[in-house]
Structures are given as structure tokens and as C-alpha cells.
Coordinates of C-alpha atoms and ligand atoms in Angstrom, one line a residue:
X229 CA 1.1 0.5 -29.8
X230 CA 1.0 3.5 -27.6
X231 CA -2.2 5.2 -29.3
X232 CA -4.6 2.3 -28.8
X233 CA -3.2 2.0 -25.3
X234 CA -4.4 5.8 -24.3
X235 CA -7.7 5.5 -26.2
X236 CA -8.3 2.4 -23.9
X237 CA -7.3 3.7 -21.0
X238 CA -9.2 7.1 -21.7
X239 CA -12.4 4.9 -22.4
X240 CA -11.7 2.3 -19.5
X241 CA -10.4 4.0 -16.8
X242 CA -11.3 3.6 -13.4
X243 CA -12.9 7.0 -12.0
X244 CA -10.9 7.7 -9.2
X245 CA -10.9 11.1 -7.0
X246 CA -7.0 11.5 -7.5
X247 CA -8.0 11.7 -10.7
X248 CA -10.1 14.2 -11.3
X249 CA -7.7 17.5 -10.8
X250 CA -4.4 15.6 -11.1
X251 CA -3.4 17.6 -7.5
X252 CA 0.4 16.6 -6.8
X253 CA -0.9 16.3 -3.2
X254 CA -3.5 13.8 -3.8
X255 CA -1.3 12.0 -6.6
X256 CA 0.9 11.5 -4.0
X257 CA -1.1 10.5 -1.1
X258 CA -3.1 7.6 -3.7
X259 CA 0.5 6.5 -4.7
X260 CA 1.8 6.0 -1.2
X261 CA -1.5 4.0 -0.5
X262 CA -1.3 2.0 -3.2
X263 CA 1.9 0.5 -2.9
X264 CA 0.9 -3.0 -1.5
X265 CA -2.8 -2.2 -1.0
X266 CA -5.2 -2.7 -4.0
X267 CA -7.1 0.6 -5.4
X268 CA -10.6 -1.0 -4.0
X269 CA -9.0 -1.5 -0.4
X270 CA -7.1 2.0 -0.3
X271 CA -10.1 3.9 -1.2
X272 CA -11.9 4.5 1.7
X273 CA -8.6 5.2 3.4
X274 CA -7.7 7.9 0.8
X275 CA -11.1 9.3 1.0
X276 CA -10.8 9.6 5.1
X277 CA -7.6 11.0 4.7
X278 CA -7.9 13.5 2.1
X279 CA -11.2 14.8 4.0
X280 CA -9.2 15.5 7.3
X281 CA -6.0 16.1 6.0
X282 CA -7.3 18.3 2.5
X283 CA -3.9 19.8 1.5
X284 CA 0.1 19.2 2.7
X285 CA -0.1 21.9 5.3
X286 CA -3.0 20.7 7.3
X287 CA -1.3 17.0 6.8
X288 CA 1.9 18.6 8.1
X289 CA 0.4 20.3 11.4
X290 CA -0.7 16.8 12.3
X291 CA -0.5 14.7 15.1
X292 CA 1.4 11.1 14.5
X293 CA -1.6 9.6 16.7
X294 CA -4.2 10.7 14.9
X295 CA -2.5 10.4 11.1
X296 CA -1.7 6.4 12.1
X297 CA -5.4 6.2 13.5
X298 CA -6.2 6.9 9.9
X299 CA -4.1 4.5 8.8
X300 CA -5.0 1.7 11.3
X301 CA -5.8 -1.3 8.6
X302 CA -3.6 -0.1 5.8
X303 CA -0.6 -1.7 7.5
X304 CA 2.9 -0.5 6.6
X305 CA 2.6 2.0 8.7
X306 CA 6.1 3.2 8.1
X307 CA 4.8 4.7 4.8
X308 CA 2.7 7.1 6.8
X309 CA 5.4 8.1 9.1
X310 CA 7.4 8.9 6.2
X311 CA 4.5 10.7 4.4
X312 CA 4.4 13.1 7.5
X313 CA 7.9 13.6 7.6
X314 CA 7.9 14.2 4.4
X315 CA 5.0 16.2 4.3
X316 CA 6.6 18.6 7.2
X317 CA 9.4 19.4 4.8
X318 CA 7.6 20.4 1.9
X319 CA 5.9 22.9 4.4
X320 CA 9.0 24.4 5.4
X321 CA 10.9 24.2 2.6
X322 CA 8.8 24.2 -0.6
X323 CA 6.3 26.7 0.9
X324 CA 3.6 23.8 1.1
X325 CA 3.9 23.0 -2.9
X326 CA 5.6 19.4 -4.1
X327 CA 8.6 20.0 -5.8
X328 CA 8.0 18.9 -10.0
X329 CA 11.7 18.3 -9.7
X330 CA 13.6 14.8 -9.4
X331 CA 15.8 15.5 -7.5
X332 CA 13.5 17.5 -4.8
X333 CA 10.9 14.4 -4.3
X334 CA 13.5 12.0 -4.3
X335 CA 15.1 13.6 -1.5
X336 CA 12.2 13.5 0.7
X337 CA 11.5 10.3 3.2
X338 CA 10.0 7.7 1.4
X339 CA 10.5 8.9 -2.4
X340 CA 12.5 6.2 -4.1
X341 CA 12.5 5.9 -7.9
X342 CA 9.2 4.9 -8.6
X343 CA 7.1 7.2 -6.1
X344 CA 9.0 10.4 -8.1
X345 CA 8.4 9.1 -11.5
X346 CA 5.1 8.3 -10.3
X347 CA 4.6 11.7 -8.8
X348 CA 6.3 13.7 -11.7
X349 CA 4.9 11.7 -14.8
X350 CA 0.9 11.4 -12.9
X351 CA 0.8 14.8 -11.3
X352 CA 3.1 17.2 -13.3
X353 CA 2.5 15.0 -16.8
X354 CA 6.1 15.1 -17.3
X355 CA 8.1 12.3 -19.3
X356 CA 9.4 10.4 -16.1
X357 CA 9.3 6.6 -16.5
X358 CA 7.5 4.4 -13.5
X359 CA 8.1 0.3 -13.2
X360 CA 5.7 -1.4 -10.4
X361 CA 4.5 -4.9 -10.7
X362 CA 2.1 -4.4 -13.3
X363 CA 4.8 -2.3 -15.3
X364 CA 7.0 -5.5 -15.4
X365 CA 4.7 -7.9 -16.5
X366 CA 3.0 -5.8 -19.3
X367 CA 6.1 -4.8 -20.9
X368 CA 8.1 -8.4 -20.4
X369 CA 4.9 -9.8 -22.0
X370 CA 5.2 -7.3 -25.1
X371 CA 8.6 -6.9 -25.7
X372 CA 8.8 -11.6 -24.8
X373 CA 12.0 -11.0 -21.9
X374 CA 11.7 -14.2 -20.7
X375 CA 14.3 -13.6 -18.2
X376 CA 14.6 -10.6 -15.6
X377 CA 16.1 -7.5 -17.2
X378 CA 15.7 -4.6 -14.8
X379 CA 17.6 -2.1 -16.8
X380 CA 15.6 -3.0 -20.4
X381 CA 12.4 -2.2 -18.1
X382 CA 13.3 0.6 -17.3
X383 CA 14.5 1.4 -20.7
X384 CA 11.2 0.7 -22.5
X385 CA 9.4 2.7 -19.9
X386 CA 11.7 6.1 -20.3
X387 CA 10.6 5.2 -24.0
X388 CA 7.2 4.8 -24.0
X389 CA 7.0 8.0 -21.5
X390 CA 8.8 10.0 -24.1
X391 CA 6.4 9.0 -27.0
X392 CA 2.9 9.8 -25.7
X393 CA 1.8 12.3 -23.2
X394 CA 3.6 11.0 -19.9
X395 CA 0.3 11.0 -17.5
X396 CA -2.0 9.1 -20.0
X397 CA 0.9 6.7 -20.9
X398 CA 2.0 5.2 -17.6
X399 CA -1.4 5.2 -15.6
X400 CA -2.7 3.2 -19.1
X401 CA -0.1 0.5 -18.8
X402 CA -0.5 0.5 -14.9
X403 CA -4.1 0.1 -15.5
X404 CA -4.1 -2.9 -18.5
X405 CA -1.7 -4.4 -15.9
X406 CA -4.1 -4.5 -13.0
X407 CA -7.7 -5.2 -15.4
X408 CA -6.4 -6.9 -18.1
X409 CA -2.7 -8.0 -18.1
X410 CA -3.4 -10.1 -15.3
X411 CA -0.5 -12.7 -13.6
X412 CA -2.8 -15.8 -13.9
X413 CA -5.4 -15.4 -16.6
X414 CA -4.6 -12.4 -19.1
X415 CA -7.7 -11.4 -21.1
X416 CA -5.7 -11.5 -24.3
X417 CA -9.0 -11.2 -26.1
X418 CA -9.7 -7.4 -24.9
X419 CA -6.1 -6.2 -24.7
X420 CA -5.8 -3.4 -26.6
X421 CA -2.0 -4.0 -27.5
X422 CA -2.5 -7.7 -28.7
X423 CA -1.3 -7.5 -31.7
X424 CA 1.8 -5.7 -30.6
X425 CA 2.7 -8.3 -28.0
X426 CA 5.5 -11.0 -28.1
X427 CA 4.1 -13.4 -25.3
X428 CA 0.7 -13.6 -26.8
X429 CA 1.7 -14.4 -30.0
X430 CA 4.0 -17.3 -29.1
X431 CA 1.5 -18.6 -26.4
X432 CA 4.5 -17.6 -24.0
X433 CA 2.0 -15.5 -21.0
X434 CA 2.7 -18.2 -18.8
X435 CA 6.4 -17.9 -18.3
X436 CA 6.6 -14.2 -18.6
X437 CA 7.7 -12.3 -17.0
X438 CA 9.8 -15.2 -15.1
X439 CA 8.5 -16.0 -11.4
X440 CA 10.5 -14.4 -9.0
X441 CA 11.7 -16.5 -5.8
X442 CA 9.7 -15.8 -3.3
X443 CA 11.3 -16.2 0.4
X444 CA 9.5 -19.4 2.3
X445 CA 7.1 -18.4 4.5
X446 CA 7.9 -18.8 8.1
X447 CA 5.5 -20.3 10.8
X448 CA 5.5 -17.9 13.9
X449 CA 3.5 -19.1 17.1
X450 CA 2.5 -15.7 19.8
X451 CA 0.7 -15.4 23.0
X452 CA -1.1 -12.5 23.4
X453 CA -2.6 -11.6 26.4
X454 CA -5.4 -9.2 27.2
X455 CA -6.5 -7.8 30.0
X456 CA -9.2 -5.6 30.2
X457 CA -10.5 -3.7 33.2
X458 CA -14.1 -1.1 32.6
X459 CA -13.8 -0.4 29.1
X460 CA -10.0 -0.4 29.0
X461 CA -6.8 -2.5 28.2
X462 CA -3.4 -2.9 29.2
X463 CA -1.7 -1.8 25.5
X464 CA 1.9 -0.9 24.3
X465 CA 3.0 1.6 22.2
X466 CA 5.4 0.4 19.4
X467 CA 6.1 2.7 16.7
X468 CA 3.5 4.7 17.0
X469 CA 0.8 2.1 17.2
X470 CA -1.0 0.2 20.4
X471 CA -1.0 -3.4 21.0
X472 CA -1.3 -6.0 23.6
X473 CA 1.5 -8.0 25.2
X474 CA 3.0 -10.6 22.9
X475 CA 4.8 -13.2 23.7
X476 CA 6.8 -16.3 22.1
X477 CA 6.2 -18.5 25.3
X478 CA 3.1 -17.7 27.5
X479 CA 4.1 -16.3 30.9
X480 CA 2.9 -17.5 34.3
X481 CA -0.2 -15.9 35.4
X482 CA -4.0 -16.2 35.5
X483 CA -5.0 -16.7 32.3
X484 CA -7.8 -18.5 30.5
X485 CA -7.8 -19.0 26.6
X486 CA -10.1 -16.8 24.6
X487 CA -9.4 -18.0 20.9
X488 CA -7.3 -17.4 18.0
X489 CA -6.1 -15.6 15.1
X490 CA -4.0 -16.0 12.4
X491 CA -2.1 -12.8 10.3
X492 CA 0.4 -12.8 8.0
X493 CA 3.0 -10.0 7.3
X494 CA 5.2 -10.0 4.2
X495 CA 6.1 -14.3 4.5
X496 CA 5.6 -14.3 8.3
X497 CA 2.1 -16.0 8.9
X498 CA 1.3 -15.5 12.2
X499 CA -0.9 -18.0 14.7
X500 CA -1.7 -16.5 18.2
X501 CA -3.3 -17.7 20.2
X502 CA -5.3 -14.9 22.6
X503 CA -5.5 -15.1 26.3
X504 CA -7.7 -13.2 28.9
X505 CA -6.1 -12.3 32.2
X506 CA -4.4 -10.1 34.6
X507 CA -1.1 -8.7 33.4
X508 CA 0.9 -6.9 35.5
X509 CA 0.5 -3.0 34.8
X510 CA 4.1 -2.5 34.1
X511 CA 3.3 -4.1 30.8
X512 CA 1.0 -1.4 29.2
X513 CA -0.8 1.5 30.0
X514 CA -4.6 1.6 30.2
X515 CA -6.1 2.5 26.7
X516 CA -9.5 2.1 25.0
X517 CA -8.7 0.2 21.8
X518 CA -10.9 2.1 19.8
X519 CA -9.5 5.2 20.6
X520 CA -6.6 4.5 19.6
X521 CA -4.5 3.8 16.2
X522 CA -4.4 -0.3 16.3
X523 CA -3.7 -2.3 13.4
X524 CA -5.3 -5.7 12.1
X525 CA -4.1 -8.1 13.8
X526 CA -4.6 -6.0 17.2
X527 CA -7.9 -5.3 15.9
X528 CA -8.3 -9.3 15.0
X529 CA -6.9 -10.5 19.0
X530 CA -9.6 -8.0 20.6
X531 CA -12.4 -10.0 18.5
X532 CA -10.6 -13.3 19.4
X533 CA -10.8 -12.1 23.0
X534 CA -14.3 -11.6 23.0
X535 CA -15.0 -8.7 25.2
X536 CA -18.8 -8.0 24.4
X537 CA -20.1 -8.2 27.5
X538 CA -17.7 -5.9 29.3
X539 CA -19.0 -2.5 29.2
X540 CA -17.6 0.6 28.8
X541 CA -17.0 2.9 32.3
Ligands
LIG259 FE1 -1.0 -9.1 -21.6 FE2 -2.3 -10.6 -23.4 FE3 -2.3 -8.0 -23.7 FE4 -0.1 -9.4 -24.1 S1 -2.0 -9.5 -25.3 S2 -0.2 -7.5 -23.0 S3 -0.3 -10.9 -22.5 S4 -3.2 -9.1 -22.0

């Protein structure tokens, strides 16, 4: 099956920039991205980035500020701190190169099992095996597991790694996952591994791979207050990134209602509801929003609060 999975992939392939060198830095950086975020979403991103940040050592001389204002809309942001962090290391210790070892990349912040085989199979074509979401339900659809097996999937990818050339192998079955494999509606019809696969013959893509339990999403209502004064707004700093006061109960003051927004984060989905008002400056310091890293949903209350006609000082 492996053979008509590499011509397709070869002949279908999205043309992405990480792929036109293979660089382990740029490997990396996509990866990172693109756990959680879609390839079409994280491109602009990875372009941005790559452009101010072009090799480990300039991202390593970096300022957190300016490497989460990069970020800002990504979300997750603890994947760039730990791309930093890591990135620092490789500079001091690896002379500014990525390790093509396992053991070097998955010592580094933010390298678990995955972003290493990722890293050493994509970048350094080496026969290290990679399971994400698309992984799963290609090769429980092929082999028929109806029921979760994380050690088979693992398994079957060390073995398909070790039978074709480990770069072509794992971005193809990455890639039929994400364009053709798909969770609702698999186009069976163009897959080039049809004839190889369990769940398509027995009619069985429905219930594989099994649906996993998903926690219940949880309602949370927030008050967010902004207050704005020439240009500039009270704003906290919380991990690295700015936002305005939040609140679970809305505290006495002179406030009027702006609007509303709604955000979810992992199964939290979010309602707040923004106010305009005077704050006391103890909660903030004065910041332009735009100048600094934000992410949506700060970016989503400053719409909400509707500050067009206050101009800048
Ligand atoms: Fe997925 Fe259908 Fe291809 Fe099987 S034949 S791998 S279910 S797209």
C-alpha cells in the first residue's frame, strides 16, 4: 500500500514553504504551528515568522514581546514560549543546529513524542514514526481497529516508517488524513489505499476509529471592562500577553454596556459581556492594544467595545 500512497502524495501535495528545502528549523517551526491550527490558518503566521525570525539564532536573540505579538491569533501561546526556550538552547548548546537525535529534541521544552518523530522523520528523513489525529484515523480505518489501540498505532507507524522513505511516508498519510481520509465524509472513491483498507471494505468508516469522549463543554459568563483614555487602555499582563480586566461578577463602578462576545477555549465557551468605564489604575497599565501582543478574544472585546471614534493622542 505504501507505493501508491507516496506517488499520491508526490502528485497531490500541498506546496508549502517548509517544504521546499526540508530546513529542520522551518520543519519545526510549521510543526509547532500546526498542532491545533489548520495548515491554511497557520500560514500566514509561519510566513511572518520565518521572515523576522529566518534561522534559530535570530529566533533565539528575541524578545518574548515581540515573538508572542507574532503569535497573537494562533492561541496556545505556551507553544511559543516553549519554542523560544527551546530555541535559546539549541543556540548554546547545539551551536544553533537541531539535534537529528531523539533523545536531543526530546529533551528540549515542548518536544514530546510526536514533535521529534515529526522533526526527525520530516526534516532529517529518518525512520521515526509520527501518530497525530489524522495518523489515527487513516491507519484504524486500514488495518479496521474498531476499538482504541495506542500501542498497535504506534506499531503500524514504526512499520510503515521503516518500509518507504520516512519523509515521503508520514507527511503522505498525514496528508490523505487531512484531504481525503476525512472524520465525516471520507472520499473513498479517490483514496489511493482503497483497496488496502479494512473500514472501506466492510462499510465500517463510520465507527472507526471509535469516538473518543469528549469532556462537556462548560458555560463561563466574564465581565470585561475597558477603559480607554487618548488612544490607550488599562491592560494586564498575563503570561506574556495583555488583556483587559476580567471578572466573574461585575464590580461597582461607572460603567455602561458596550456589547458582547463569545470565545471558546479547549471545552470552555466563553460569553462576556464588555463594559466601557473608569477602572481604577491599579488594575492595568496604560497600553495601546495594537502595539502590543493580544490574543482573540482581547482582540474580539476591543471590537465589542467599540472604540472608533476615540482617537489616538
Ligand atoms: Fe480512508 Fe476511505 Fe481511504 Fe479507507 S478507503 S483510508 S476510509 S479514504
Amino acid at each position: 500500500m505504501l507505493d501508491p500512497l507516496v506517488n499520491w502524495f508526490k502528485e497531490n501535495q500541498r506546496h508549502l514553504p517548509w517544504r521546499i528545502t526540508y530546513d529542520p528549523y522551518q520543519v519545526w517551526v510549521s510543526e509547532v504551528m500546526l498542532q491545533q491550527t489548520q495548515v491554511e490558518t497557520a500560514l500566514p503566521y509561519y510566513e511572518r515568522f520565518i521572515k523576522e525570525f529566518p534561522s534559530i539564532e535570530h529566533l533565539a536573540g528575541a524578545g518574548e514581546e515581540r515573538v508572542l505579538a507574532l503569535w497573537a491569533g494562533l492561541g496556545y501561546y505556551q507553544r511559543a514560549r516553549n519554542l523560544m526556550a527551546a530555541a535559546r538552547i539549541v543556540a548554546e548548546k547545539h551551536d544553533g543546529k537541531l539535534p537529528a537525535g531523539y533523545d536531543e529534541l526530546i529533551a528540549l521544552p515542548g518536544v514530546g513524542q510526536y514533535m521529534a518523530g515529526a522533526i526527525l522523520s520530516i526534516a532529517f528523513n529518518k525512520p521515526f514514526p509520527v501518530v497525530d489525529g489524522n495518523v489515527r484515523r487513516v491507519l484504524s480505518r486500514v488495518y479496521g481497529w474498531t476499538e482504541e489501540n495506542p500501542k498497535a498505532l504506534w506499531d503500524a507507524a514504526a512499520r510503515i516508517v521503516r518500509e518507504s522513505e520516512p519523509r515521503m511516508v508520514n507527511q503522505a498519510v498525514m496528508e490523505l488524513g487531512a484531504k481525503i481520509c476525512s472524520f465525516k465524509s471520507p472520499r473513498c472513491l479517490l483514496c489511493p489505499v482503497q483497496q488496502y483498507c479494512i473500514a472501506f471494505r466492510t462499510g465500517m468508516q463510520d465507527k472507526i476509529p471509535p469516538v473518543k469522549k469528549r469532556p462537556a463543554t462548560v458555560r463561563v459568563h466574564l465581565f470585561a471592562v475597558v477603559h480607554q483614555k487618548a488612544g490607550r487602555c488599562l491592560m494586564r499582563e498575563v503570561d506574556g500577553m495583555w488583556e483587559f480586566p476580567m471578572f466573574s461578577e461585575l464590580p461597582a463602578g461607572n460603567f455602561e454596556r458596550a456589547g458582547s462576545c463569545r470565545h471558546t477555549i479547549t471545552h470552555h465557551r466563553l460569553e462576556v459581556s464588555v463594559y466601557r468605564g473608569e477602572i481604577g489604575t491599579a488594575d492595568g497599565i496604560w497600553k495601546k492594544p495594537d502595539t502590543v501582543p493580544i490574543s482573540s478574544l482581547t482582540r474580539k472585546i476591543f471590537k465589542a467595545a467599540d472604540f472608533a471614534d476615540d482617537s489616538d493622542a
